[in-house]
PDB file of C-alpha atoms in Angstrom:
ATOM      1  CA  VAL X 282      11.236  -3.996 -14.560  1.00  0.00           C
ATOM      2  CA  VAL X 283       9.131  -0.839 -15.055  1.00  0.00           C
ATOM      3  CA  LYS X 284      11.389   1.911 -16.363  1.00  0.00           C
ATOM      4  CA  GLU X 285       8.623   4.496 -16.584  1.00  0.00           C
ATOM      5  CA  LYS X 286       9.401   6.592 -13.522  1.00  0.00           C
ATOM      6  CA  ASN X 287       6.841   7.422 -10.852  1.00  0.00           C
ATOM      7  CA  ARG X 288       6.864  10.569  -8.775  1.00  0.00           C
ATOM      8  CA  MET X 289       5.375   8.525  -5.931  1.00  0.00           C
ATOM      9  CA  GLY X 290       4.790   4.916  -7.029  1.00  0.00           C
ATOM     10  CA  GLU X 291       2.676   3.065  -4.468  1.00  0.00           C
ATOM     11  CA  CYS X 292       0.243   0.266  -3.663  1.00  0.00           C
ATOM     12  CA  PRO X 293       1.335  -2.473  -6.121  1.00  0.00           C
ATOM     13  CA  VAL X 294      -1.310  -5.170  -6.622  1.00  0.00           C
ATOM     14  CA  TRP X 295      -0.851  -8.296  -8.739  1.00  0.00           C
ATOM     15  CA  GLU X 296      -3.945  -8.843 -10.878  1.00  0.00           C
ATOM     16  CA  GLU X 297      -3.984 -12.507 -11.822  1.00  0.00           C
ATOM     17  CA  ARG X 298      -6.904 -12.220 -14.264  1.00  0.00           C
ATOM     18  CA  GLU X 299      -4.947  -9.669 -16.350  1.00  0.00           C
ATOM     19  CA  GLY X 300      -1.498 -11.105 -15.650  1.00  0.00           C
ATOM     20  CA  ALA X 301      -0.541  -7.544 -14.790  1.00  0.00           C
ATOM     21  CA  LEU X 302       0.756  -5.326 -12.003  1.00  0.00           C
ATOM     22  CA  VAL X 303      -1.597  -2.516 -10.981  1.00  0.00           C
ATOM     23  CA  TYR X 304      -0.261   0.424  -8.944  1.00  0.00           C
ATOM     24  CA  VAL X 305      -0.722   4.141  -8.379  1.00  0.00           C
ATOM     25  CA  ASP X 306       1.463   7.195  -8.826  1.00  0.00           C
ATOM     26  CA  ILE X 307       0.024   9.310  -6.028  1.00  0.00           C
ATOM     27  CA  ASN X 308       1.528  12.658  -6.988  1.00  0.00           C
ATOM     28  CA  SER X 309       0.876  12.259 -10.718  1.00  0.00           C
ATOM     29  CA  GLN X 310      -2.777  11.388  -9.917  1.00  0.00           C
ATOM     30  CA  LYS X 311      -2.662   8.189 -11.964  1.00  0.00           C
ATOM     31  CA  VAL X 312      -3.693   4.556 -11.667  1.00  0.00           C
ATOM     32  CA  CYS X 313      -1.333   2.414 -13.759  1.00  0.00           C
ATOM     33  CA  ARG X 314      -1.216  -1.121 -15.111  1.00  0.00           C
ATOM     34  CA  TRP X 315       1.940  -2.813 -16.368  1.00  0.00           C
ATOM     35  CA  ASN X 316       1.852  -5.902 -18.565  1.00  0.00           C
ATOM     36  CA  PRO X 317       5.076  -7.903 -18.113  1.00  0.00           C
ATOM     37  CA  LEU X 318       4.623  -9.713 -21.432  1.00  0.00           C
ATOM     38  CA  THR X 319       4.364  -6.591 -23.590  1.00  0.00           C
ATOM     39  CA  ASN X 320       6.180  -4.302 -21.109  1.00  0.00           C
ATOM     40  CA  GLU X 321       3.438  -1.759 -21.764  1.00  0.00           C
ATOM     41  CA  VAL X 322       2.249   0.648 -19.061  1.00  0.00           C
ATOM     42  CA  GLN X 323      -1.312   1.923 -19.388  1.00  0.00           C
ATOM     43  CA  SER X 324      -2.631   4.592 -17.060  1.00  0.00           C
ATOM     44  CA  VAL X 325      -5.820   6.405 -16.127  1.00  0.00           C
ATOM     45  CA  SER X 326      -5.596   9.969 -14.847  1.00  0.00           C
ATOM     46  CA  VAL X 327      -7.876  10.946 -11.965  1.00  0.00           C
ATOM     47  CA  ASP X 328      -8.778  14.320 -10.473  1.00  0.00           C
ATOM     48  CA  ALA X 329      -7.001  13.999  -7.104  1.00  0.00           C
ATOM     49  CA  ARG X 330      -4.043  12.289  -5.502  1.00  0.00           C
ATOM     50  CA  VAL X 331      -4.822   8.587  -5.437  1.00  0.00           C
ATOM     51  CA  GLY X 332      -3.446   6.716  -2.428  1.00  0.00           C
ATOM     52  CA  SER X 333      -4.484   3.162  -3.185  1.00  0.00           C
ATOM     53  CA  VAL X 334      -6.089   0.752  -5.632  1.00  0.00           C
ATOM     54  CA  ALA X 335      -7.611  -2.695  -5.119  1.00  0.00           C
ATOM     55  CA  LEU X 336      -9.283  -5.319  -7.275  1.00  0.00           C
ATOM     56  CA  ARG X 337     -13.072  -5.548  -7.597  1.00  0.00           C
ATOM     57  CA  GLN X 338     -14.826  -8.887  -7.834  1.00  0.00           C
ATOM     58  CA  CYS X 339     -17.020  -7.706 -10.700  1.00  0.00           C
ATOM     59  CA  GLY X 340     -14.119  -6.168 -12.650  1.00  0.00           C
ATOM     60  CA  GLY X 341     -12.358  -2.849 -12.515  1.00  0.00           C
ATOM     61  CA  TYR X 342     -10.996  -1.382  -9.307  1.00  0.00           C
ATOM     62  CA  VAL X 343     -11.887   0.304  -6.071  1.00  0.00           C
ATOM     63  CA  ILE X 344      -9.689   3.323  -5.342  1.00  0.00           C
ATOM     64  CA  ALA X 345      -9.152   5.804  -2.524  1.00  0.00           C
ATOM     65  CA  LEU X 346      -8.439   9.268  -3.907  1.00  0.00           C
ATOM     66  CA  GLY X 347      -8.514  12.679  -2.303  1.00  0.00           C
ATOM     67  CA  THR X 348     -10.819  12.003   0.646  1.00  0.00           C
ATOM     68  CA  ARG X 349     -13.230   9.728  -1.172  1.00  0.00           C
ATOM     69  CA  PHE X 350     -13.784   6.112  -2.039  1.00  0.00           C
ATOM     70  CA  ALA X 351     -14.580   5.458  -5.701  1.00  0.00           C
ATOM     71  CA  PHE X 352     -14.861   2.797  -8.381  1.00  0.00           C
ATOM     72  CA  LEU X 353     -12.676   2.940 -11.474  1.00  0.00           C
ATOM     73  CA  ASP X 354     -13.920   1.336 -14.675  1.00  0.00           C
ATOM     74  CA  TRP X 355     -10.688   0.635 -16.546  1.00  0.00           C
ATOM     75  CA  ASP X 356     -12.229   0.323 -20.002  1.00  0.00           C
ATOM     76  CA  THR X 357     -14.216   3.581 -19.924  1.00  0.00           C
ATOM     77  CA  GLN X 358     -11.854   5.351 -17.469  1.00  0.00           C
ATOM     78  CA  ALA X 359     -14.958   6.441 -15.548  1.00  0.00           C
ATOM     79  CA  VAL X 360     -14.533   7.203 -11.847  1.00  0.00           C
ATOM     80  CA  THR X 361     -17.688   6.856  -9.742  1.00  0.00           C
ATOM     81  CA  THR X 362     -17.615   8.284  -6.227  1.00  0.00           C
ATOM     82  CA  ILE X 363     -19.018   6.004  -3.526  1.00  0.00           C
ATOM     83  CA  LEU X 364     -18.579   8.154  -0.449  1.00  0.00           C
ATOM     84  CA  GLU X 365     -16.532  11.058   0.876  1.00  0.00           C
ATOM     85  CA  VAL X 366     -14.925  11.269   4.331  1.00  0.00           C
ATOM     86  CA  GLU X 367     -13.202  14.064   6.267  1.00  0.00           C
ATOM     87  CA  GLN X 368     -14.830  16.924   4.386  1.00  0.00           C
ATOM     88  CA  ASP X 369     -13.831  19.080   7.368  1.00  0.00           C
ATOM     89  CA  LYS X 370     -10.132  18.364   6.671  1.00  0.00           C
ATOM     90  CA  PRO X 371      -9.294  19.910   3.277  1.00  0.00           C
ATOM     91  CA  ASN X 372      -5.583  19.208   3.765  1.00  0.00           C
ATOM     92  CA  ASN X 373      -6.069  15.449   4.190  1.00  0.00           C
ATOM     93  CA  ARG X 374      -5.944  12.699   1.588  1.00  0.00           C
ATOM     94  CA  PHE X 375      -6.228   8.942   1.427  1.00  0.00           C
ATOM     95  CA  ASN X 376      -3.059   6.881   1.507  1.00  0.00           C
ATOM     96  CA  ASP X 377      -2.503   3.104   1.467  1.00  0.00           C
ATOM     97  CA  GLY X 378      -5.348   0.586   1.295  1.00  0.00           C
ATOM     98  CA  LYS X 379      -6.055  -3.139   0.900  1.00  0.00           C
ATOM     99  CA  VAL X 380      -8.986  -5.564   0.827  1.00  0.00           C
ATOM    100  CA  ASP X 381      -9.564  -7.866   3.782  1.00  0.00           C
ATOM    101  CA  PRO X 382     -10.366 -11.622   3.577  1.00  0.00           C
ATOM    102  CA  LYS X 383     -14.116 -10.903   3.473  1.00  0.00           C
ATOM    103  CA  GLY X 384     -14.002  -8.369   0.644  1.00  0.00           C
ATOM    104  CA  ARG X 385     -14.002  -5.130   2.654  1.00  0.00           C
ATOM    105  CA  PHE X 386     -11.670  -2.302   1.574  1.00  0.00           C
ATOM    106  CA  PHE X 387      -9.535  -0.808   4.353  1.00  0.00           C
ATOM    107  CA  ALA X 388      -7.854   2.539   3.589  1.00  0.00           C
ATOM    108  CA  GLY X 389      -6.386   5.276   5.747  1.00  0.00           C
ATOM    109  CA  THR X 390      -5.785   9.012   5.550  1.00  0.00           C
ATOM    110  CA  MET X 391      -3.007  11.452   6.350  1.00  0.00           C
ATOM    111  CA  ALA X 392      -2.378  15.200   6.399  1.00  0.00           C
ATOM    112  CA  GLU X 393      -0.446  16.586   3.442  1.00  0.00           C
ATOM    113  CA  GLU X 394       2.712  18.580   4.114  1.00  0.00           C
ATOM    114  CA  THR X 395       2.166  22.328   4.354  1.00  0.00           C
ATOM    115  CA  ALA X 396       5.921  22.872   3.810  1.00  0.00           C
ATOM    116  CA  PRO X 397       8.786  20.375   3.309  1.00  0.00           C
ATOM    117  CA  GLY X 398       8.790  18.121   6.368  1.00  0.00           C
ATOM    118  CA  VAL X 399       5.923  20.013   8.011  1.00  0.00           C
ATOM    119  CA  ARG X 400       2.494  18.437   8.523  1.00  0.00           C
ATOM    120  CA  ALA X 401      -0.235  18.616  11.127  1.00  0.00           C
ATOM    121  CA  ARG X 402       0.016  15.640  13.502  1.00  0.00           C
ATOM    122  CA  ARG X 403      -2.664  13.078  14.354  1.00  0.00           C
ATOM    123  CA  GLN X 404      -5.027  14.200  11.584  1.00  0.00           C
ATOM    124  CA  GLY X 405      -5.367  10.825   9.861  1.00  0.00           C
ATOM    125  CA  ALA X 406      -7.702   7.879  10.360  1.00  0.00           C
ATOM    126  CA  LEU X 407      -8.286   4.330   9.141  1.00  0.00           C
ATOM    127  CA  TYR X 408     -11.602   3.476   7.472  1.00  0.00           C
ATOM    128  CA  THR X 409     -13.326   0.353   6.216  1.00  0.00           C
ATOM    129  CA  LEU X 410     -15.584   0.407   3.158  1.00  0.00           C
ATOM    130  CA  PHE X 411     -18.039  -2.507   3.361  1.00  0.00           C
ATOM    131  CA  PRO X 412     -19.509  -4.222   0.288  1.00  0.00           C
ATOM    132  CA  ASP X 413     -22.843  -2.435   0.958  1.00  0.00           C
ATOM    133  CA  HIS X 414     -20.938   0.889   0.562  1.00  0.00           C
ATOM    134  CA  SER X 415     -21.237   1.766   4.265  1.00  0.00           C
ATOM    135  CA  VAL X 416     -18.075   3.074   5.944  1.00  0.00           C
ATOM    136  CA  ILE X 417     -16.818   2.826   9.508  1.00  0.00           C
ATOM    137  CA  LYS X 418     -13.873   4.601  11.124  1.00  0.00           C
ATOM    138  CA  GLN X 419     -11.545   2.061  12.727  1.00  0.00           C
ATOM    139  CA  LEU X 420      -8.792   4.324  14.074  1.00  0.00           C
ATOM    140  CA  GLY X 421      -8.413   8.044  14.692  1.00  0.00           C
ATOM    141  CA  GLN X 422      -5.483  10.340  15.497  1.00  0.00           C
ATOM    142  CA  VAL X 423      -3.196   8.584  13.030  1.00  0.00           C
ATOM    143  CA  ASP X 424      -0.251  10.494  11.535  1.00  0.00           C
ATOM    144  CA  ILE X 425       0.282   8.665   8.218  1.00  0.00           C
ATOM    145  CA  SER X 426      -1.916   5.582   7.808  1.00  0.00           C
ATOM    146  CA  ASN X 427       0.160   3.218   5.717  1.00  0.00           C
ATOM    147  CA  GLY X 428       0.969  -0.458   5.048  1.00  0.00           C
ATOM    148  CA  LEU X 429      -1.610  -3.034   6.097  1.00  0.00           C
ATOM    149  CA  ASP X 430      -2.363  -6.749   5.839  1.00  0.00           C
ATOM    150  CA  TRP X 431      -3.926  -9.703   7.653  1.00  0.00           C
ATOM    151  CA  SER X 432      -2.460 -12.833   9.216  1.00  0.00           C
ATOM    152  CA  LEU X 433      -2.981 -16.105   7.370  1.00  0.00           C
ATOM    153  CA  ASP X 434      -5.460 -17.297  10.039  1.00  0.00           C
ATOM    154  CA  HIS X 435      -7.385 -13.988   9.687  1.00  0.00           C
ATOM    155  CA  ARG X 436      -7.169 -13.304  13.417  1.00  0.00           C
ATOM    156  CA  THR X 437      -4.662 -10.451  13.304  1.00  0.00           C
ATOM    157  CA  PHE X 438      -4.595  -7.158  11.417  1.00  0.00           C
ATOM    158  CA  PHE X 439      -1.223  -5.496  10.848  1.00  0.00           C
ATOM    159  CA  HIS X 440      -0.954  -1.728  10.336  1.00  0.00           C
ATOM    160  CA  ILE X 441       1.753   0.893   9.964  1.00  0.00           C
ATOM    161  CA  ASP X 442       1.499   4.486  11.148  1.00  0.00           C
ATOM    162  CA  SER X 443       4.651   5.763   9.467  1.00  0.00           C
ATOM    163  CA  LEU X 444       5.575   8.508  11.924  1.00  0.00           C
ATOM    164  CA  ALA X 445       5.414   6.008  14.802  1.00  0.00           C
ATOM    165  CA  TYR X 446       8.245   4.153  12.960  1.00  0.00           C
ATOM    166  CA  ALA X 447       6.478   0.931  13.894  1.00  0.00           C
ATOM    167  CA  VAL X 448       4.298  -1.976  12.824  1.00  0.00           C
ATOM    168  CA  HIS X 449       1.344  -2.675  15.127  1.00  0.00           C
ATOM    169  CA  ALA X 450      -0.764  -5.823  15.422  1.00  0.00           C
ATOM    170  CA  PHE X 451      -4.481  -5.673  16.231  1.00  0.00           C
ATOM    171  CA  SER X 452      -6.916  -8.431  17.032  1.00  0.00           C
ATOM    172  CA  TYR X 453      -9.237  -8.774  14.049  1.00  0.00           C
ATOM    173  CA  ASP X 454     -12.785 -10.122  13.906  1.00  0.00           C
ATOM    174  CA  VAL X 455     -13.213 -11.551  10.428  1.00  0.00           C
ATOM    175  CA  HIS X 456     -17.020 -11.660  10.841  1.00  0.00           C
ATOM    176  CA  THR X 457     -17.518  -7.992  11.724  1.00  0.00           C
ATOM    177  CA  GLY X 458     -14.351  -6.530  10.183  1.00  0.00           C
ATOM    178  CA  LYS X 459     -13.567  -4.726  13.449  1.00  0.00           C
ATOM    179  CA  ILE X 460     -10.057  -4.303  14.831  1.00  0.00           C
ATOM    180  CA  ALA X 461      -9.109  -3.952  18.512  1.00  0.00           C
ATOM    181  CA  CYS X 462      -6.330  -4.219  21.104  1.00  0.00           C
ATOM    182  CA  PRO X 463      -3.278  -2.753  19.307  1.00  0.00           C
ATOM    183  CA  LYS X 464       0.152  -3.880  20.354  1.00  0.00           C
ATOM    184  CA  LEU X 465       3.609  -2.960  19.124  1.00  0.00           C
ATOM    185  CA  LEU X 466       5.013  -5.651  16.865  1.00  0.00           C
ATOM    186  CA  TYR X 467       8.215  -4.099  15.520  1.00  0.00           C
ATOM    187  CA  HIS X 468       9.922  -0.731  15.921  1.00  0.00           C
ATOM    188  CA  LEU X 469      12.220   0.180  13.050  1.00  0.00           C
ATOM    189  CA  GLU X 470      15.913   0.609  13.715  1.00  0.00           C
ATOM    190  CA  LYS X 471      17.615   3.890  12.895  1.00  0.00           C
ATOM    191  CA  GLU X 472      19.107   2.763   9.572  1.00  0.00           C
ATOM    192  CA  GLU X 473      15.732   1.346   8.475  1.00  0.00           C
ATOM    193  CA  LYS X 474      14.266   4.870   8.500  1.00  0.00           C
ATOM    194  CA  MET X 475      10.477   5.055   8.049  1.00  0.00           C
ATOM    195  CA  PRO X 476       8.075   2.163   7.310  1.00  0.00           C
ATOM    196  CA  ASP X 477       5.788   2.564   4.302  1.00  0.00           C
ATOM    197  CA  GLY X 478       3.870  -0.199   2.454  1.00  0.00           C
ATOM    198  CA  MET X 479       3.688  -3.803   3.610  1.00  0.00           C
ATOM    199  CA  CYS X 480       2.607  -7.287   2.510  1.00  0.00           C
ATOM    200  CA  ILE X 481       2.484 -10.796   3.937  1.00  0.00           C
ATOM    201  CA  ASP X 482       4.027 -13.969   2.489  1.00  0.00           C
ATOM    202  CA  ALA X 483       2.757 -17.567   2.421  1.00  0.00           C
ATOM    203  CA  GLU X 484       4.729 -18.320   5.607  1.00  0.00           C
ATOM    204  CA  GLY X 485       2.931 -15.546   7.488  1.00  0.00           C
ATOM    205  CA  LYS X 486       5.950 -13.241   7.627  1.00  0.00           C
ATOM    206  CA  LEU X 487       5.641  -9.514   6.914  1.00  0.00           C
ATOM    207  CA  TRP X 488       7.594  -7.553   4.314  1.00  0.00           C
ATOM    208  CA  VAL X 489       7.923  -3.825   4.992  1.00  0.00           C
ATOM    209  CA  ALA X 490       9.153  -1.203   2.528  1.00  0.00           C
ATOM    210  CA  CYS X 491      11.494   1.285   4.204  1.00  0.00           C
ATOM    211  CA  ILE X 492      11.196   4.679   2.559  1.00  0.00           C
ATOM    212  CA  ASP X 493      14.487   6.613   2.451  1.00  0.00           C
ATOM    213  CA  ALA X 494      16.403   3.480   3.502  1.00  0.00           C
ATOM    214  CA  GLY X 495      16.435   1.747   0.093  1.00  0.00           C
ATOM    215  CA  ARG X 496      15.298  -1.641   1.356  1.00  0.00           C
ATOM    216  CA  VAL X 497      12.517  -4.032   2.216  1.00  0.00           C
ATOM    217  CA  ILE X 498      12.743  -5.954   5.468  1.00  0.00           C
ATOM    218  CA  ARG X 499      11.125  -9.246   6.475  1.00  0.00           C
ATOM    219  CA  ILE X 500       9.696  -9.454   9.976  1.00  0.00           C
ATOM    220  CA  ASP X 501       8.520 -12.496  11.925  1.00  0.00           C
ATOM    221  CA  PRO X 502       5.273 -11.491  13.688  1.00  0.00           C
ATOM    222  CA  GLU X 503       5.706 -14.365  16.166  1.00  0.00           C
ATOM    223  CA  THR X 504       9.009 -13.066  17.530  1.00  0.00           C
ATOM    224  CA  GLY X 505       8.851  -9.399  16.496  1.00  0.00           C
ATOM    225  CA  LYS X 506      12.324  -9.768  14.949  1.00  0.00           C
ATOM    226  CA  ARG X 507      13.699  -8.772  11.556  1.00  0.00           C
ATOM    227  CA  ILE X 508      14.847 -11.897   9.737  1.00  0.00           C
ATOM    228  CA  GLN X 509      15.883 -10.599   6.305  1.00  0.00           C
ATOM    229  CA  THR X 510      16.865  -7.393   4.502  1.00  0.00           C
ATOM    230  CA  VAL X 511      16.864  -6.848   0.734  1.00  0.00           C
ATOM    231  CA  ARG X 512      18.527  -3.656  -0.505  1.00  0.00           C
ATOM    232  CA  LEU X 513      17.423  -1.912  -3.693  1.00  0.00           C
ATOM    233  CA  PRO X 514      19.099   0.609  -6.027  1.00  0.00           C
ATOM    234  CA  ALA X 515      16.784   3.492  -5.039  1.00  0.00           C
ATOM    235  CA  SER X 516      16.378   5.043  -1.603  1.00  0.00           C
ATOM    236  CA  ARG X 517      12.678   5.970  -1.665  1.00  0.00           C
ATOM    237  CA  ILE X 518      11.229   2.447  -1.535  1.00  0.00           C
ATOM    238  CA  THR X 519       7.499   2.758  -0.979  1.00  0.00           C
ATOM    239  CA  SER X 520       5.672  -0.583  -1.098  1.00  0.00           C
ATOM    240  CA  CYS X 521       5.810  -4.232  -2.119  1.00  0.00           C
ATOM    241  CA  CYS X 522       3.618  -7.131  -3.205  1.00  0.00           C
ATOM    242  CA  PHE X 523       4.053 -10.664  -4.457  1.00  0.00           C
ATOM    243  CA  GLY X 524       3.038 -11.562  -7.997  1.00  0.00           C
ATOM    244  CA  GLY X 525       3.885 -13.502 -11.106  1.00  0.00           C
ATOM    245  CA  LYS X 526       2.287 -16.747 -12.126  1.00  0.00           C
ATOM    246  CA  ASP X 527       3.025 -18.534  -8.855  1.00  0.00           C
ATOM    247  CA  TYR X 528       3.423 -15.471  -6.600  1.00  0.00           C
ATOM    248  CA  SER X 529       7.151 -16.152  -6.219  1.00  0.00           C
ATOM    249  CA  GLU X 530       8.246 -12.706  -7.448  1.00  0.00           C
ATOM    250  CA  MET X 531       8.171  -9.577  -5.342  1.00  0.00           C
ATOM    251  CA  TYR X 532       7.357  -6.248  -6.981  1.00  0.00           C
ATOM    252  CA  VAL X 533       8.637  -3.126  -5.263  1.00  0.00           C
ATOM    253  CA  THR X 534       7.562   0.451  -6.014  1.00  0.00           C
ATOM    254  CA  SER X 535       9.669   3.575  -5.492  1.00  0.00           C
ATOM    255  CA  ALA X 536       9.498   7.351  -5.758  1.00  0.00           C
ATOM    256  CA  TYR X 537      11.648  10.196  -7.002  1.00  0.00           C
ATOM    257  CA  ASP X 538       9.696  13.065  -5.447  1.00  0.00           C
ATOM    258  CA  GLY X 539      11.562  14.378  -2.439  1.00  0.00           C
ATOM    259  CA  LEU X 540      15.026  13.795  -3.903  1.00  0.00           C
ATOM    260  CA  ASP X 541      17.302  16.706  -4.763  1.00  0.00           C
ATOM    261  CA  GLU X 542      19.258  16.904  -8.013  1.00  0.00           C
ATOM    262  CA  ALA X 543      22.470  15.541  -6.491  1.00  0.00           C
ATOM    263  CA  THR X 544      20.666  12.462  -5.136  1.00  0.00           C
ATOM    264  CA  LEU X 545      18.781  11.940  -8.388  1.00  0.00           C
ATOM    265  CA  ALA X 546      22.110  11.920 -10.232  1.00  0.00           C
ATOM    266  CA  LYS X 547      23.317   9.162  -7.882  1.00  0.00           C
ATOM    267  CA  GLU X 548      20.033   7.226  -8.172  1.00  0.00           C
ATOM    268  CA  PRO X 549      19.164   6.963 -11.861  1.00  0.00           C
ATOM    269  CA  GLN X 550      16.552   4.290 -11.064  1.00  0.00           C
ATOM    270  CA  ALA X 551      14.582   6.337  -8.540  1.00  0.00           C
ATOM    271  CA  GLY X 552      10.862   6.065  -9.280  1.00  0.00           C
ATOM    272  CA  GLU X 553      11.146   2.778 -11.171  1.00  0.00           C
ATOM    273  CA  ILE X 554       9.538  -0.542 -10.167  1.00  0.00           C
ATOM    274  CA  PHE X 555      11.764  -3.467  -9.238  1.00  0.00           C
ATOM    275  CA  LYS X 556      11.293  -7.226  -9.224  1.00  0.00           C
ATOM    276  CA  ILE X 557      12.987  -9.395  -6.604  1.00  0.00           C
ATOM    277  CA  THR X 558      13.377 -13.100  -7.395  1.00  0.00           C
ATOM    278  CA  GLY X 559      14.953 -15.976  -5.520  1.00  0.00           C
ATOM    279  CA  LEU X 560      13.467 -15.098  -2.137  1.00  0.00           C
ATOM    280  CA  GLY X 561      12.575 -18.741  -1.558  1.00  0.00           C
ATOM    281  CA  VAL X 562       9.120 -17.775  -0.367  1.00  0.00           C
ATOM    282  CA  LYS X 563       5.868 -17.042  -2.186  1.00  0.00           C
ATOM    283  CA  GLY X 564       3.066 -14.615  -1.592  1.00  0.00           C
ATOM    284  CA  ILE X 565      -0.682 -15.134  -1.562  1.00  0.00           C
ATOM    285  CA  PRO X 566      -3.294 -13.813  -4.023  1.00  0.00           C
ATOM    286  CA  GLN X 567      -4.944 -10.461  -3.369  1.00  0.00           C
ATOM    287  CA  ASN X 568      -8.490 -10.267  -2.047  1.00  0.00           C
ATOM    288  CA  PHE X 569     -11.250  -8.729  -4.157  1.00  0.00           C
ATOM    289  CA  TYR X 570     -13.602  -6.017  -2.978  1.00  0.00           C
ATOM    290  CA  ALA X 571     -16.903  -7.896  -2.817  1.00  0.00           C
ATOM    291  CA  ALA X 572     -19.131  -5.480  -4.744  1.00  0.00           C
TER     292      ALA X 572
END
């Protein structure tokens, strides 16, 4: 549905108040907004790689870029830094993020590659930005902090560390925002490659984007089993969210960075954004950062 190609499209968020899909292109250092009625893509350029974007209650967005949390005012394009983390790790950057049921913004970091396929291990972490702008570190020694979401009863937090090729479930205290007691929920099979972004549906099932495997998979957290696979016409599938007027459509981002010329010739839609309909299940609205 979005033909404008992204080097590394990520973190799609349906913004009901605008009737639009918001997302980032990490490697182009842009936050983008697509209007399905006009088919127009607007974007704001920022001064670092931007890993994630989320809605703010009072308008505009909260973003995680470089190693800092910031607010983005869409109308003025002003970026206001809230706080910086990991100043001792110049090779790190923020990656995926999402707002919890109480309006706190969770976002994690990762080490950038120093050469193709080469990155320092266990350099990432997962942080929570509270509405009072304080930050706590929830997890350390993460490789690539990635997809995240919460169970419908708000008692479980789901998180992906991509290089573990797995989805983990943590107990989650909705009052304090703290996570604890990780357990393995699902380990990806060989043909599913590496897990990237993730979202939950209205039945409490998880949808995981499989980068380099050209698919999203649906997992039942109760059984730890894959129950559905949807294949897409691009291999580097990065993330997914539900949207549309009744949250019955799934939007899926992709990337073309990392593909050689021969693969790009075979995948003319690499980097585009796709819409999946007819899944027979709906999503739930996104949470707003509460400040």
